[in-house]
Amino acid sequence: MYKSIIRPFLFNFDPEDIHHVTFSAIKLLYKLPFTKSIARSKFVIENPRLVREVFGLKFKNPVGLAAGFDKNAVLFDELSNYGFGFVEIGTVTPKPQPGNEKKRLFRLKKDEGIINRMGFNNEGVDAVVERLKHRKTDVIIGGNIGKNKVTANENAIDDYLICYEKLFDYVDYFVVNVSSPNTPNLRALQDKKPLTELLHTLQEANNKKRTSKPILLKIAPDLSDDQLLDIIDIVKATGIAGVIATNTTISRDNLLSEAKKEQGGLSGKPLTKRATEVIRFLAERSNKAFPIIGVGGIHSPEDAIEKINAGADLIQLYTGFIYEGPGLVKKINEALL
Ligand SMILES: Cc1cc2nc3c(=O)[nH]c(=O)nc-3n(C[C@H](O)[C@H](O)[C@H](O)COP(=O)(O)O)c2cc1C
């Protein structure tokens, strides 16, 4: 029903507008007494064989919702009823910021992709913390953190530390996002020296806590093999918990849709192959030294299994969730069983 009725209806509207309308509609629906149990009975499968223990956390299943969908932690409780084993909120920055000018989100229907140049639009870490304080779900919640646009790269560590400290009591793991193509110069933080410094500082703060929380690094699919080898060294040297591969790409190979001319990060099917290559490279060249969350163009159970066979311990979706609907999460879990 999603692909034949709901998606054609939703795709009539501007993608960013319909994202917000859908959020409001879901919020409203959840005021009705049976919505939660109906959603859970349709979308959630619980089975001990789906449970995964990764970086010290117990996931009900390995399929997560990727960052960027619930940037402000508005809907994570409701989203946890669509079968996800974990939901990542953010990217969150210390101060609220509006992001780039609209229009900044584009569907590439012929390619089953999306281009976005949102630019970390978010309400800031304090607003997000207030919402997380009322968390009801027992599904794992990740906090994806970034820096404000006005913060120079030299001072970026302060922004990541502020978000880390403020979110510490309210999320289960952290993701250091240095791979969005939509904040000018952000990806320069993936270079060996600044990245080592950033992750070392965060991990040091983490080690001082009574119980530390896993810190992961999210990387771009556009890194060269040499840069990926550097990433492996940095993860090992700083002792962070793992890597999320990958964020959106700036590449525009083999696209059919008009919107390919838009600037920003490309996600969805055109990213599937490259994201899998990055996962395989990291897993093989590190000898599986750390856990990997695989993300990028998962639109079917086969895509999910390919990511896992390449070396992913857990997987995440964003664009596949938009194109295939919430049933995709259950289909993947059923295929895994
Ligand atoms: C509209 C949109 C916004 C996104 N925002 C973020 C973000 O704020 N932080 C982040 O780490 N990734 C963000 N992403 C990237 C996704 O989390 C994911 O890494 C990427 O889209 C590849 O997965 P997919 O092909 O399943 O969408 C965003 C993606 C989209 C489509």
PDB file of C-alpha atoms and ligand atoms in Angstrom, residues 66-69 71 88 90-91 105 114 116 118 120 144 175 177 179-180 218 244 246-248 265-269 271 295-299 316-320, ligand 1:
ATOM      1  CA  ALA A  66      20.043   6.987  10.154  1.00  0.00           C
ATOM      2  CA  ALA A  67      20.783  10.533  11.305  1.00  0.00           C
ATOM      3  CA  GLY A  68      19.047  13.493   9.711  1.00  0.00           C
ATOM      4  CA  PHE A  69      15.520  12.114   9.804  1.00  0.00           C
ATOM      5  CA  LYS A  71      17.296  15.930  13.728  1.00  0.00           C
ATOM      6  CA  GLU A  88      19.970   8.142  15.700  1.00  0.00           C
ATOM      7  CA  GLY A  90      20.758  14.804  15.065  1.00  0.00           C
ATOM      8  CA  THR A  91      23.000  16.100  13.722  1.00  0.00           C
ATOM      9  CA  LEU A 105      16.000  18.926  -0.401  1.00  0.00           C
ATOM     10  CA  ILE A 114      17.777  12.252  -2.646  1.00  0.00           C
ATOM     11  CA  ASN A 116      20.094  17.405   0.376  1.00  0.00           C
ATOM     12  CA  MET A 118      20.141  21.076   4.663  1.00  0.00           C
ATOM     13  CA  PHE A 120      22.650  21.079   9.980  1.00  0.00           C
ATOM     14  CA  ASN A 144      24.876  12.491  16.203  1.00  0.00           C
ATOM     15  CA  VAL A 175      28.421   9.812  16.448  1.00  0.00           C
ATOM     16  CA  ASN A 177      29.838  13.792  12.169  1.00  0.00           C
ATOM     17  CA  SER A 179      31.406  14.057   6.839  1.00  0.00           C
ATOM     18  CA  SER A 180      28.439  16.218   5.881  1.00  0.00           C
ATOM     19  CA  LYS A 218      30.820   8.895  10.609  1.00  0.00           C
ATOM     20  CA  ILE A 244      29.594   4.618  10.525  1.00  0.00           C
ATOM     21  CA  THR A 246      28.823   6.239   5.021  1.00  0.00           C
ATOM     22  CA  ASN A 247      27.361   9.718   4.849  1.00  0.00           C
ATOM     23  CA  THR A 248      26.040  11.162   1.553  1.00  0.00           C
ATOM     24  CA  GLY A 265      24.920  15.230  -0.612  1.00  0.00           C
ATOM     25  CA  LEU A 266      23.448  12.406  -2.650  1.00  0.00           C
ATOM     26  CA  SER A 267      21.873   9.401  -0.894  1.00  0.00           C
ATOM     27  CA  GLY A 268      19.841   6.344  -1.847  1.00  0.00           C
ATOM     28  CA  LYS A 269      20.364   3.789  -4.616  1.00  0.00           C
ATOM     29  CA  LEU A 271      25.182   5.358  -3.178  1.00  0.00           C
ATOM     30  CA  VAL A 295      24.568   2.857   5.710  1.00  0.00           C
ATOM     31  CA  GLY A 296      24.002   4.075   2.179  1.00  0.00           C
ATOM     32  CA  GLY A 297      21.405   2.989  -0.348  1.00  0.00           C
ATOM     33  CA  ILE A 298      19.777   0.115   1.500  1.00  0.00           C
ATOM     34  CA  HIS A 299      16.432  -0.259  -0.306  1.00  0.00           C
ATOM     35  CA  GLN A 316      20.926   2.094   9.012  1.00  0.00           C
ATOM     36  CA  LEU A 317      18.423   3.476   6.510  1.00  0.00           C
ATOM     37  CA  TYR A 318      17.197   6.866   5.499  1.00  0.00           C
ATOM     38  CA  THR A 319      16.419   7.170   1.775  1.00  0.00           C
ATOM     39  CA  GLY A 320      15.206   3.552   1.522  1.00  0.00           C
TER      40      GLY A 320
HETATM   41  C1  LIG B   1      17.623  14.784   4.084  1.00  0.00           C
HETATM   42  C2  LIG B   1      18.809  14.144   4.701  1.00  0.00           C
HETATM   43  C3  LIG B   1      19.386  14.713   5.835  1.00  0.00           C
HETATM   44  C4  LIG B   1      20.490  14.124   6.427  1.00  0.00           C
HETATM   45  N1  LIG B   1      21.015  14.686   7.552  1.00  0.00           N
HETATM   46  C5  LIG B   1      22.061  14.087   8.168  1.00  0.00           C
HETATM   47  C6  LIG B   1      22.578  14.612   9.362  1.00  0.00           C
HETATM   48  O1  LIG B   1      22.104  15.613   9.903  1.00  0.00           O
HETATM   49  N2  LIG B   1      23.655  13.980   9.932  1.00  0.00           N
HETATM   50  C7  LIG B   1      24.209  12.861   9.394  1.00  0.00           C
HETATM   51  O2  LIG B   1      25.155  12.315   9.954  1.00  0.00           O
HETATM   52  N3  LIG B   1      23.713  12.323   8.265  1.00  0.00           N
HETATM   53  C8  LIG B   1      22.660  12.900   7.644  1.00  0.00           C
HETATM   54  N4  LIG B   1      22.156  12.357   6.508  1.00  0.00           N
HETATM   55  C9  LIG B   1      22.828  11.174   5.929  1.00  0.00           C
HETATM   56  C10 LIG B   1      22.148   9.856   6.305  1.00  0.00           C
HETATM   57  O3  LIG B   1      22.190   9.665   7.704  1.00  0.00           O
HETATM   58  C11 LIG B   1      22.828   8.679   5.599  1.00  0.00           C
HETATM   59  O4  LIG B   1      24.162   8.570   6.053  1.00  0.00           O
HETATM   60  C12 LIG B   1      22.852   8.828   4.088  1.00  0.00           C
HETATM   61  O5  LIG B   1      21.661   9.417   3.615  1.00  0.00           O
HETATM   62  C13 LIG B   1      23.040   7.498   3.372  1.00  0.00           C
HETATM   63  O6  LIG B   1      22.011   6.597   3.686  1.00  0.00           O
HETATM   64  P1  LIG B   1      20.696   6.375   2.772  1.00  0.00           P
HETATM   65  O7  LIG B   1      21.177   6.115   1.371  1.00  0.00           O
HETATM   66  O8  LIG B   1      19.985   5.211   3.394  1.00  0.00           O
HETATM   67  O9  LIG B   1      19.907   7.617   2.863  1.00  0.00           O
HETATM   68  C14 LIG B   1      21.047  12.934   5.886  1.00  0.00           C
HETATM   69  C15 LIG B   1      20.454  12.361   4.758  1.00  0.00           C
HETATM   70  C16 LIG B   1      19.358  12.929   4.168  1.00  0.00           C
HETATM   71  C17 LIG B   1      18.751  12.287   2.949  1.00  0.00           C
END
